[in-house]
PDB file of C-alpha atoms in Angstrom:
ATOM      1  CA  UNK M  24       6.072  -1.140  28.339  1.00  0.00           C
ATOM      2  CA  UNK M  25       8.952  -0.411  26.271  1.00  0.00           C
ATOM      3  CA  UNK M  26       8.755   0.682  22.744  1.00  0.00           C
ATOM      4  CA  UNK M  27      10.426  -2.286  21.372  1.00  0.00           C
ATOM      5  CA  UNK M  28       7.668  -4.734  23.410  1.00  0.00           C
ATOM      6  CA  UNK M  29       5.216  -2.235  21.999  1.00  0.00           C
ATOM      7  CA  UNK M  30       6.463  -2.449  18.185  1.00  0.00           C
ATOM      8  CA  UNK M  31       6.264  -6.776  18.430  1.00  0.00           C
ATOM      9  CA  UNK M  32       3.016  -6.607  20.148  1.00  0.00           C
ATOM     10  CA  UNK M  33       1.464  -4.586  17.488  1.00  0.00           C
ATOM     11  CA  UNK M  34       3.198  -6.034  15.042  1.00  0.00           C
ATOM     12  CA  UNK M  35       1.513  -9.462  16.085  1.00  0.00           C
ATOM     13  CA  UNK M  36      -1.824  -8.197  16.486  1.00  0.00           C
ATOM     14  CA  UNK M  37      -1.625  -6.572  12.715  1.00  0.00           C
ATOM     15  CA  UNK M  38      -0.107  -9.410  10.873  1.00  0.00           C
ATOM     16  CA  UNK M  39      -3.014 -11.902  12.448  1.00  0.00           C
ATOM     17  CA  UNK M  40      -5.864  -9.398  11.543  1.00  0.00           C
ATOM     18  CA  UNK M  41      -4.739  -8.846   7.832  1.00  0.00           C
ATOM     19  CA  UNK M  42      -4.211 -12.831   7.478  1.00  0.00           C
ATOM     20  CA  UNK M  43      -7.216 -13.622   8.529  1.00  0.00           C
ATOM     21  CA  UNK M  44      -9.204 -10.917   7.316  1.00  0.00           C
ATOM     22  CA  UNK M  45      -7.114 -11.534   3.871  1.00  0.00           C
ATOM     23  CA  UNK M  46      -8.316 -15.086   4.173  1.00  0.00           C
ATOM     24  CA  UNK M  47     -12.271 -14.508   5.006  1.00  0.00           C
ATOM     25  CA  UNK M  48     -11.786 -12.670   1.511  1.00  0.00           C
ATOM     26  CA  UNK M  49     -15.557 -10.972   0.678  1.00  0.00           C
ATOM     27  CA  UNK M  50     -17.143  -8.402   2.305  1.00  0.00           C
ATOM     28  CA  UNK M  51     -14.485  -8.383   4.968  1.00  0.00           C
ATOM     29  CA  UNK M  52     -11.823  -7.619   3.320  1.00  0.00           C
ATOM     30  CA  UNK M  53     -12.938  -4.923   0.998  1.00  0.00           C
ATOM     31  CA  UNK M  54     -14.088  -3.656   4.586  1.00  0.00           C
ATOM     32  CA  UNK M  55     -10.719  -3.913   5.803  1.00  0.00           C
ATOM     33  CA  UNK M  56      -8.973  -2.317   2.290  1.00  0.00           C
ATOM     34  CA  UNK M  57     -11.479   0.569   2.764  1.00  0.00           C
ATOM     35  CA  UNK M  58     -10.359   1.436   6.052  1.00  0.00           C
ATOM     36  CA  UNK M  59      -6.804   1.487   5.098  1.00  0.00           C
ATOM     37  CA  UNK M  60      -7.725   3.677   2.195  1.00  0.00           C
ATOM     38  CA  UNK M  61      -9.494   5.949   5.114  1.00  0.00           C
ATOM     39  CA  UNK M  62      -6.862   5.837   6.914  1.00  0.00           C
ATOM     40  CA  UNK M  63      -4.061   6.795   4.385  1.00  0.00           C
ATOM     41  CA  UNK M  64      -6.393   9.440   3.735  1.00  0.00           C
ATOM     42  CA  UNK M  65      -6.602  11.004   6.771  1.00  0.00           C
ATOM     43  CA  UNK M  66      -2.858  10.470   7.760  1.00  0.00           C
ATOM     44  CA  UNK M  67      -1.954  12.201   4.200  1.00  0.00           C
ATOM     45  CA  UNK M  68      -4.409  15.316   4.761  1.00  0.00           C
ATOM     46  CA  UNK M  69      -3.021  15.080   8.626  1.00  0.00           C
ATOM     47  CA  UNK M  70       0.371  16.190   7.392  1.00  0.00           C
ATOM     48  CA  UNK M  71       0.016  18.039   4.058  1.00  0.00           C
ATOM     49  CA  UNK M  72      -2.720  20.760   5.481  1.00  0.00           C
ATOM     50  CA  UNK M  73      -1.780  23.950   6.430  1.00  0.00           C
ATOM     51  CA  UNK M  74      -2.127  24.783   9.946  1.00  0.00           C
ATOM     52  CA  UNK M  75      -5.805  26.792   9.156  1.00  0.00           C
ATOM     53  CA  UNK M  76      -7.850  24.165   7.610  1.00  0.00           C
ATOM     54  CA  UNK M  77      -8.360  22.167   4.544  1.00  0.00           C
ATOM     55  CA  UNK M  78      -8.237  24.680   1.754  1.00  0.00           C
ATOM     56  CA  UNK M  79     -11.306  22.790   0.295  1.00  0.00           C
ATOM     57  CA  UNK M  80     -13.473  22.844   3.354  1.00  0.00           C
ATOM     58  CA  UNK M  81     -15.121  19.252   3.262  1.00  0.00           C
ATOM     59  CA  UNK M  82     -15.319  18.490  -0.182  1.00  0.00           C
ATOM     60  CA  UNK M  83     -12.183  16.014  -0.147  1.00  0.00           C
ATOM     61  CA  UNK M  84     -13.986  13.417   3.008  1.00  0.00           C
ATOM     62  CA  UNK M  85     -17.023  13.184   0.398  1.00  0.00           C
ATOM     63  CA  UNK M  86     -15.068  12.228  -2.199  1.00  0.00           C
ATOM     64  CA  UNK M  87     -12.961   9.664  -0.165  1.00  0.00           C
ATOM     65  CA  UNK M  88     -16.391   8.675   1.255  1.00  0.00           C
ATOM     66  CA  UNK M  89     -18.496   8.303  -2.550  1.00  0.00           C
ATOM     67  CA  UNK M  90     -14.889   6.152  -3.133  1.00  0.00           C
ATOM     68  CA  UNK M  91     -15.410   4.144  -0.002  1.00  0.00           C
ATOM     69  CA  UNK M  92     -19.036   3.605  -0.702  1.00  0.00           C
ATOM     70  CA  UNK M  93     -18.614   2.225  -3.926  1.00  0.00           C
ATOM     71  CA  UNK M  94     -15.658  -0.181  -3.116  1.00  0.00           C
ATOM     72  CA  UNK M  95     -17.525  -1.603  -0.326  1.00  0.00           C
ATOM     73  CA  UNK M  96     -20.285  -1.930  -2.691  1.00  0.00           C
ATOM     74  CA  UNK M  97     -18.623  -3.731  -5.304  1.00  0.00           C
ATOM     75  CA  UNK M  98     -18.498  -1.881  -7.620  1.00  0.00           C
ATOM     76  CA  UNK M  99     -16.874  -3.760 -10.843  1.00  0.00           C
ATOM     77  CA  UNK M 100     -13.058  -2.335 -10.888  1.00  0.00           C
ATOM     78  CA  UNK M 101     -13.075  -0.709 -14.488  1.00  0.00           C
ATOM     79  CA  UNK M 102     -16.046   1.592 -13.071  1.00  0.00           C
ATOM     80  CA  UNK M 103     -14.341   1.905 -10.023  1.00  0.00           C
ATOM     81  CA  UNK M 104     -11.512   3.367 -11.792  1.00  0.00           C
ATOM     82  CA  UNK M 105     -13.895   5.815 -13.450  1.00  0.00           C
ATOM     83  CA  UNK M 106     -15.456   6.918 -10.801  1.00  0.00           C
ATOM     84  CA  UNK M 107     -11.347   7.518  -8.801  1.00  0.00           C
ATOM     85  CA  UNK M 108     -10.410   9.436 -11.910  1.00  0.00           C
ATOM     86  CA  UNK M 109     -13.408  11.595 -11.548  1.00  0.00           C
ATOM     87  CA  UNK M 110     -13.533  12.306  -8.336  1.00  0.00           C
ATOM     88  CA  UNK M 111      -9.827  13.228  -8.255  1.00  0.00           C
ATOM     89  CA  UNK M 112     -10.544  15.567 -11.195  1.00  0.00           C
ATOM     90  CA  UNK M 113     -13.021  17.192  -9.083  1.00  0.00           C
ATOM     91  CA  UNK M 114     -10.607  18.042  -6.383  1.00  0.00           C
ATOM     92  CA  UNK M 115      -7.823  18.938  -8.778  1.00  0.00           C
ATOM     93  CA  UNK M 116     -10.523  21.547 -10.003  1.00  0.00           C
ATOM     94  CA  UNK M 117     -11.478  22.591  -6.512  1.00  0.00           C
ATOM     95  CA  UNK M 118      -7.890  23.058  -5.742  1.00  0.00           C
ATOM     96  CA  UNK M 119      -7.297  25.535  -8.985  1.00  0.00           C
ATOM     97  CA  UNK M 120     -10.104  27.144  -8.284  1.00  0.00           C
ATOM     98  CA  UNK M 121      -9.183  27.901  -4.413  1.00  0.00           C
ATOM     99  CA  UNK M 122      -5.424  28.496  -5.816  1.00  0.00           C
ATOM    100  CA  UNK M 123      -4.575  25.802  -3.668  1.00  0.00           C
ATOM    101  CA  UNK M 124      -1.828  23.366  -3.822  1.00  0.00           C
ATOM    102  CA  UNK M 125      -2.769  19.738  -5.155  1.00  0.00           C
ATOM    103  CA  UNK M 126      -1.586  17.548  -2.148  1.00  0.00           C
ATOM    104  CA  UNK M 127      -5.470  16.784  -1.274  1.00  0.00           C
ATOM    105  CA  UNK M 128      -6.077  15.658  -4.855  1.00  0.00           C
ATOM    106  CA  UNK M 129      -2.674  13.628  -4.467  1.00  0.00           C
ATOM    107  CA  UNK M 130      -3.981  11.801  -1.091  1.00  0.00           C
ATOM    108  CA  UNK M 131      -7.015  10.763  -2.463  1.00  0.00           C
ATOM    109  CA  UNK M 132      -5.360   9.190  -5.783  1.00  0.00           C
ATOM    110  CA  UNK M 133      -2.999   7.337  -3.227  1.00  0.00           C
ATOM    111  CA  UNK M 134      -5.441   6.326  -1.005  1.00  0.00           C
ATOM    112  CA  UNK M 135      -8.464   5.261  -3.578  1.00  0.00           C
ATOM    113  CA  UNK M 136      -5.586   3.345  -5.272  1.00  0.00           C
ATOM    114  CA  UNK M 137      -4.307   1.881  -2.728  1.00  0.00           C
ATOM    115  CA  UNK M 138      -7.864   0.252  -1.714  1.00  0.00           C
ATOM    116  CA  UNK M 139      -8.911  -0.793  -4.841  1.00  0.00           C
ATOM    117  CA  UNK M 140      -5.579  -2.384  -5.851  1.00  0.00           C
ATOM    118  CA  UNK M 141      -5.484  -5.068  -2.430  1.00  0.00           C
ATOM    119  CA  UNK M 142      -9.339  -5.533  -2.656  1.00  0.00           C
ATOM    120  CA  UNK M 143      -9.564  -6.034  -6.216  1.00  0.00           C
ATOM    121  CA  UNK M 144      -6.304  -8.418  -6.265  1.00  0.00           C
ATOM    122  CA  UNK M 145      -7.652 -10.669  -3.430  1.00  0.00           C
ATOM    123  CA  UNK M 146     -11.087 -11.044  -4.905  1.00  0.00           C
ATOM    124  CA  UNK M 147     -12.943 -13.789  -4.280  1.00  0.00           C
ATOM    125  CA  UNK M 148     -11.444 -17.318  -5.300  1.00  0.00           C
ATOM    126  CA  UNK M 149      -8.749 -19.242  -4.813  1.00  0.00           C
ATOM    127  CA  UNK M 150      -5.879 -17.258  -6.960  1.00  0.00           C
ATOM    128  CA  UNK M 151      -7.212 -14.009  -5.360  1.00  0.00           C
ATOM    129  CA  UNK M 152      -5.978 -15.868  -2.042  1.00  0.00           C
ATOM    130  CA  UNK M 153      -2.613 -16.712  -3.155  1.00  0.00           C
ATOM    131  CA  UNK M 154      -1.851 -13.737  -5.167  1.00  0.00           C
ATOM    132  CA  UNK M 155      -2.254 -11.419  -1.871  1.00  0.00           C
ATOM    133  CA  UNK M 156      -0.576 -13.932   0.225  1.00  0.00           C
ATOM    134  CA  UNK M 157       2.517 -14.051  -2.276  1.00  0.00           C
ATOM    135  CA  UNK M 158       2.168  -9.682  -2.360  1.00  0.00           C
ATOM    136  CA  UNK M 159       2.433 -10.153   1.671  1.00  0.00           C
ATOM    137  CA  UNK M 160       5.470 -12.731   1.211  1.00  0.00           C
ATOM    138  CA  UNK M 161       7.562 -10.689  -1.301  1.00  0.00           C
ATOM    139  CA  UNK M 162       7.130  -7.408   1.028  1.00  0.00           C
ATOM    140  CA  UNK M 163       7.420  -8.037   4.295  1.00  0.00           C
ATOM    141  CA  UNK M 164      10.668 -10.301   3.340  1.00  0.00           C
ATOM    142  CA  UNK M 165      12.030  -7.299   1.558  1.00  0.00           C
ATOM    143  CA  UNK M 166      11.210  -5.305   4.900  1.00  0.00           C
ATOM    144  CA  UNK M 167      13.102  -7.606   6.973  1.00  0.00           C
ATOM    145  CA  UNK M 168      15.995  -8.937   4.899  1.00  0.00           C
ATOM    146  CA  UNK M 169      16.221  -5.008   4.090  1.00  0.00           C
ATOM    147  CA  UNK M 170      16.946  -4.132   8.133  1.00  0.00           C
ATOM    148  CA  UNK M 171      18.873  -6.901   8.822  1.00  0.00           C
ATOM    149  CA  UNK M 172      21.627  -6.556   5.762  1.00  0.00           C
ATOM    150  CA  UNK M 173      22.110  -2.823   6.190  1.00  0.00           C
ATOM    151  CA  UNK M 174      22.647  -3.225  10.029  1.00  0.00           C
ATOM    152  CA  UNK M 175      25.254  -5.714   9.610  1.00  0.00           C
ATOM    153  CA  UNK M 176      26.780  -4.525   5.934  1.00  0.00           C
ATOM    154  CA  UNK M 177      26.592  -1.062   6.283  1.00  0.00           C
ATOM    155  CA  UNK M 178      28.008   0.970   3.222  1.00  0.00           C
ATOM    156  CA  UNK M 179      27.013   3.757   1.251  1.00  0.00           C
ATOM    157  CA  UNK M 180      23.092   4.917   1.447  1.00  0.00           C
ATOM    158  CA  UNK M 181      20.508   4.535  -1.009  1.00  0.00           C
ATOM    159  CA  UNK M 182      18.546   8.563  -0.554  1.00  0.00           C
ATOM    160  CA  UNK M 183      20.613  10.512   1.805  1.00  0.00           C
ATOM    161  CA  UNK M 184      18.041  13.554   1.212  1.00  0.00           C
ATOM    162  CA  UNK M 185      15.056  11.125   1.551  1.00  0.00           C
ATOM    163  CA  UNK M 186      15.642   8.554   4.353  1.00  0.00           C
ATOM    164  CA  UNK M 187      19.096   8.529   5.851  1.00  0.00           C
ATOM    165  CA  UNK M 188      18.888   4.969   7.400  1.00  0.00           C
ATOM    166  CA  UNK M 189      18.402   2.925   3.899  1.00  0.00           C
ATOM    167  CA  UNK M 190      21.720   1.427   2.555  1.00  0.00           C
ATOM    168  CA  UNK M 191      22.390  -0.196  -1.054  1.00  0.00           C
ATOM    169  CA  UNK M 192      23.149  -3.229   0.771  1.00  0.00           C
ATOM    170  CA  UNK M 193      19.732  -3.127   2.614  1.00  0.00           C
ATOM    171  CA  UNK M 194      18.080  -2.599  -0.570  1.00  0.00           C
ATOM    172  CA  UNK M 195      19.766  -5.488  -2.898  1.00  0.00           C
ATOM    173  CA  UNK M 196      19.512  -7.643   0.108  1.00  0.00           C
ATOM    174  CA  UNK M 197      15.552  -7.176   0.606  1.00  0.00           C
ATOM    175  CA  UNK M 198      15.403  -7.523  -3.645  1.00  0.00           C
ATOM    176  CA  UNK M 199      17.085 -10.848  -2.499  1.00  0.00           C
ATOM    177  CA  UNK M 200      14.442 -11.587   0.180  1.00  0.00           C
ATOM    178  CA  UNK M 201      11.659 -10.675  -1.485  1.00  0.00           C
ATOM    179  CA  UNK M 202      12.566 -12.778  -4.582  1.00  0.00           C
ATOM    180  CA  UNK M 203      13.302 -15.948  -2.257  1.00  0.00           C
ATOM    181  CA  UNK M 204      10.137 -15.342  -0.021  1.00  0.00           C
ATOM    182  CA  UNK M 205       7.919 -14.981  -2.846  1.00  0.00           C
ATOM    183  CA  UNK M 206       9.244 -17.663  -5.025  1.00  0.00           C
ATOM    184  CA  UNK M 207       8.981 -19.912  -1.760  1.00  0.00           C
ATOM    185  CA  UNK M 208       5.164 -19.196  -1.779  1.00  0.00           C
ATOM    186  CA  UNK M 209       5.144 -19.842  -5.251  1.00  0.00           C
ATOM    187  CA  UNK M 210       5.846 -23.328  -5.172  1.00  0.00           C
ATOM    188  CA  UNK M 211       3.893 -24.202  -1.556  1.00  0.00           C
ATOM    189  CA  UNK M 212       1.382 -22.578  -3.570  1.00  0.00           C
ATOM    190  CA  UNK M 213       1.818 -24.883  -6.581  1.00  0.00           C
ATOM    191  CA  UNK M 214       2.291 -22.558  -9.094  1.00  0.00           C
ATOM    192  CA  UNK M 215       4.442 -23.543 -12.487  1.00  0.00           C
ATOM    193  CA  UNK M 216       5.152 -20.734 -13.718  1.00  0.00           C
ATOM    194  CA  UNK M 217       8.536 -19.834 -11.087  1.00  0.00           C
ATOM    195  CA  UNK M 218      10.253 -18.203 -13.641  1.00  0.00           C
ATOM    196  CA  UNK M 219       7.794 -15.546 -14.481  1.00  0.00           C
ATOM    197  CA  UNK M 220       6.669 -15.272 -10.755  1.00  0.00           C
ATOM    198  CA  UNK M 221      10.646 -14.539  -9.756  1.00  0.00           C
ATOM    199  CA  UNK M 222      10.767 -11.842 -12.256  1.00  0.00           C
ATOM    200  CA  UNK M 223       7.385 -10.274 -10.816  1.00  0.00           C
ATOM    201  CA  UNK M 224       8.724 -10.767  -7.069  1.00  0.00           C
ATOM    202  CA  UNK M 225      11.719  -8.576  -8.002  1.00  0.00           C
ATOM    203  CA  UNK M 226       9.388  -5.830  -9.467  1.00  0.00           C
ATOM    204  CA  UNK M 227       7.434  -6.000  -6.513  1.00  0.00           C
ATOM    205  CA  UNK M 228      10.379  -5.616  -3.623  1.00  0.00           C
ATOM    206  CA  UNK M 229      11.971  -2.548  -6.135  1.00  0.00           C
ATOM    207  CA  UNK M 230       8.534  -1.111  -6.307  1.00  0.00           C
ATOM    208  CA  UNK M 231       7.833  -1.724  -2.180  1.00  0.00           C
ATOM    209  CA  UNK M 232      11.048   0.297  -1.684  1.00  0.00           C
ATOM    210  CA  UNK M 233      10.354   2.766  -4.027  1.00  0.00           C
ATOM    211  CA  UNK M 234       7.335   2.999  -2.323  1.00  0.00           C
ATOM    212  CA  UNK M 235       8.737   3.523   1.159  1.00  0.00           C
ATOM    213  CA  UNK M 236      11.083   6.962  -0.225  1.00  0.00           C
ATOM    214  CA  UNK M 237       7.950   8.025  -1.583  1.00  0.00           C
ATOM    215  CA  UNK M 238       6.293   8.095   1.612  1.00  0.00           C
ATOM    216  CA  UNK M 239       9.626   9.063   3.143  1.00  0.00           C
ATOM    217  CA  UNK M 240       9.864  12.012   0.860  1.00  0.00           C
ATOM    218  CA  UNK M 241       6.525  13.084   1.490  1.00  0.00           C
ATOM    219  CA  UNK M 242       6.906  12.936   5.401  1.00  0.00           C
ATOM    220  CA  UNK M 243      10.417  15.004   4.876  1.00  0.00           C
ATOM    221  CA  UNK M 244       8.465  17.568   2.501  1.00  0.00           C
ATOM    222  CA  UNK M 245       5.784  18.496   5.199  1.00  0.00           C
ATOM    223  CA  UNK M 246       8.414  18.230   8.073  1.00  0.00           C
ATOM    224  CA  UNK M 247       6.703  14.974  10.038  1.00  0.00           C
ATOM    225  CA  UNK M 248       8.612  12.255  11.698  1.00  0.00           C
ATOM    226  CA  UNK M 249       5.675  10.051  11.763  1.00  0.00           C
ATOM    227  CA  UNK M 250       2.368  10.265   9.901  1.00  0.00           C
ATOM    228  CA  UNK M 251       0.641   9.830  12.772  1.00  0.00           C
ATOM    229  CA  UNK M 252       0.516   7.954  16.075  1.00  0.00           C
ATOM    230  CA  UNK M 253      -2.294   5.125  15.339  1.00  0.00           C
ATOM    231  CA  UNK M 254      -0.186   2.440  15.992  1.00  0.00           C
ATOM    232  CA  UNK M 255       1.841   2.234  19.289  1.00  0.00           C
ATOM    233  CA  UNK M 256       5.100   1.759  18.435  1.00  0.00           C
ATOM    234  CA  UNK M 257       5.010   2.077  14.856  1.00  0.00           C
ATOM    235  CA  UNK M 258       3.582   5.321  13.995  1.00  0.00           C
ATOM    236  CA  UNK M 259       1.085   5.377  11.400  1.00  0.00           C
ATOM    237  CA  UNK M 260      -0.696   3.618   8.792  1.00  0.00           C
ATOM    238  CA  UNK M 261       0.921   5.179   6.119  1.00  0.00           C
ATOM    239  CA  UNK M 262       4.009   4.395   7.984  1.00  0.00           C
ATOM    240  CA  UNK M 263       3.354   0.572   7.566  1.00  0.00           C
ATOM    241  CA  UNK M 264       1.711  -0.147   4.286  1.00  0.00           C
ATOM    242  CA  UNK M 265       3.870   2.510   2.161  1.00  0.00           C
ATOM    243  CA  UNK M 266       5.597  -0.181   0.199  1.00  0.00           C
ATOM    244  CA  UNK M 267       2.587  -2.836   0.227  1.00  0.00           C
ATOM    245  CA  UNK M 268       0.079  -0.087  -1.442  1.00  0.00           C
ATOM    246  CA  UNK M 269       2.472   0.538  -3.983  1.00  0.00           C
ATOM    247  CA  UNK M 270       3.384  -3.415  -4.695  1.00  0.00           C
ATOM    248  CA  UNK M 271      -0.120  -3.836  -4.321  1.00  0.00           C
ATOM    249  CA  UNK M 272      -0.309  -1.359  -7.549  1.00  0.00           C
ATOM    250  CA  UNK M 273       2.242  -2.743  -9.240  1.00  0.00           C
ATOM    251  CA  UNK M 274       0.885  -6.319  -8.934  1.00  0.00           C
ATOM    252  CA  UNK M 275      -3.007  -5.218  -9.211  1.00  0.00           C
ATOM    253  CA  UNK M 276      -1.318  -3.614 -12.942  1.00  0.00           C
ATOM    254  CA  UNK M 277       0.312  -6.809 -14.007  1.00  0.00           C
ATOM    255  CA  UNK M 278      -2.701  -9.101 -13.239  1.00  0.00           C
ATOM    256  CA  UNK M 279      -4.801  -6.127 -15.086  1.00  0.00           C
ATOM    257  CA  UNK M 280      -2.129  -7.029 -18.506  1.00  0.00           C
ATOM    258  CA  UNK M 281      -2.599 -10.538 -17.893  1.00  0.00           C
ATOM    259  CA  UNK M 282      -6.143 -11.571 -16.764  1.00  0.00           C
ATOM    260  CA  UNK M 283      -8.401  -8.261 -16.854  1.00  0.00           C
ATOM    261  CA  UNK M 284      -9.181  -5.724 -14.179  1.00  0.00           C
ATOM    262  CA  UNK M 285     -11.860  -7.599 -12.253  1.00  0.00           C
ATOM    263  CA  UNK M 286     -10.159 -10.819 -11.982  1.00  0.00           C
ATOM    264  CA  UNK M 287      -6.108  -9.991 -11.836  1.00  0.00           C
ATOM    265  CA  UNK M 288      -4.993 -12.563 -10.121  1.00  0.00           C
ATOM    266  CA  UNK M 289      -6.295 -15.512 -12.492  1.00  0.00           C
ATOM    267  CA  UNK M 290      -3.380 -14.159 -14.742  1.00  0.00           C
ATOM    268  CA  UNK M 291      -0.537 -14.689 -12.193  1.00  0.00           C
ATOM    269  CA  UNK M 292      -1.966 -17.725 -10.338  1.00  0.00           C
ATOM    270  CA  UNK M 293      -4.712 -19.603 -12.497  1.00  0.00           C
ATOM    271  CA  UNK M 294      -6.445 -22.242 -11.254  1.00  0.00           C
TER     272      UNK M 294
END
């Protein structure tokens, strides 16, 4: 099987997992945003530890797994965001005290953020629904219109140091997708307020991108291709949900402003 028949395939198989698990909602999906946390976890410690061992023995998989605990639980988000500040506190102290570096502290901010922000967006109602399906919309658009505008424009590139294949003209053309995909949902959605909605798409494909040189710049920094080989054809995790995690943020953050922290997605997309 060729690597191109090996990207679609698994490209198929994750988009109809995430939809439907995004549209069971529940249990199921704060079960599937914990294992992505896991996952961006391990793929982050996979690359940034030195080649004799986690500098804080095990102490950094019990934090991730108190984190993963209480998400599945349910915990209610402010508490949840309590309990992430603390436990990455603990590990920035571990790390002085070892006179290690912080990357393991760093991972586990990423990854308990990146978990809460898609479970605690979806939750469980209606808006929760939309407001992760419009995330999906705006971000995978900005993905594809990204690719296909800086293959055929070309031009000068957006982070030379950080990812030589991204263009300018990829990135204002997957701002452009992003904007029309999520706008798009917007109104299938019935939503009225299009205006403020086109103006949060935007944010969210800038922020995606940003997102992706982050994780970019982090794979550079350790001197990894790929952070890992989960996925056949794709790489890793990390490799796929770079700028979703940090839309995810940005979006979970502008509900938060709007409509609280347990129920963010009543401010973008009331009922």
């Amino acid at each position: 099987m060729s690597n191109l028949q090996q990207r679609v395939i698994s490209a198929i198989v994750m988009a109809g997992v995430t939809l439907a698990l995004t549209w069971l909602g529940g249990l199921p999906f704060r079960l599937f945003c914990a294992a992505i946390a896991a996952l961006i976890f391990y793929e982050w410690t996979r690359m940034s530890r030195p080649g004799n061992g986690a500098a804080l023995g095990f102490l950094a998989e019990a934090l991730i797994l108190v984190f993963i605990g209480a998400l599945i639980g349910g915990l209610p988000a402010l508490w949840l965001l309590v309990l992430v500040a603390i436990l990455v506190a603990v590990a920035v102290i571990a790390a002085r005290i070892q006179g290690g570096a912080q990357w393991e502290a760093c991972g586990l901010a990423y990854a308990a953020l990146s978990g809460l922000s898609l479970a605690y967006m979806r939750d469980d109602n209606h808006s929760g629904l939309i407001a992760i399906l419009f995330l999906f919309a705006v971000v995978w658009a900005t993905d594809i219109a990204a690719y296909f505008v800086g293959r055929a424009v070309g031009g000068p590139k957006l982070a030379p140091s950080i990812s030589p294949g991204k263009t300018q003209s990829g990135a204002l053309g997957g701002a452009v997708g992003g904007v029309v995909a999520g706008l798009l949902l917007a109104i299938v959605s019935g939503a009225g307020n299009l205006v403020q909605l086109g103006f949060v798409a935007l944010a969210l494909s800038i922020v995606s991108q940003i997102g992706d040189l982050f994780e970019s710049w982090v794979k550079r920094r350790h001197g990894c291709k790929d952070s890992s080989n989960l996925i056949p054809g794709h790489g890793g995790v990390m490799d796929r949900v770079d700028g979703l995690v940090a839309a995810a943020f940005a979006l979970y953050v502008i509900g938060w402003i709007a409509a609280g922290a347990d129920h963010p997605a009543m401010g973008l997309f009331p009922n």
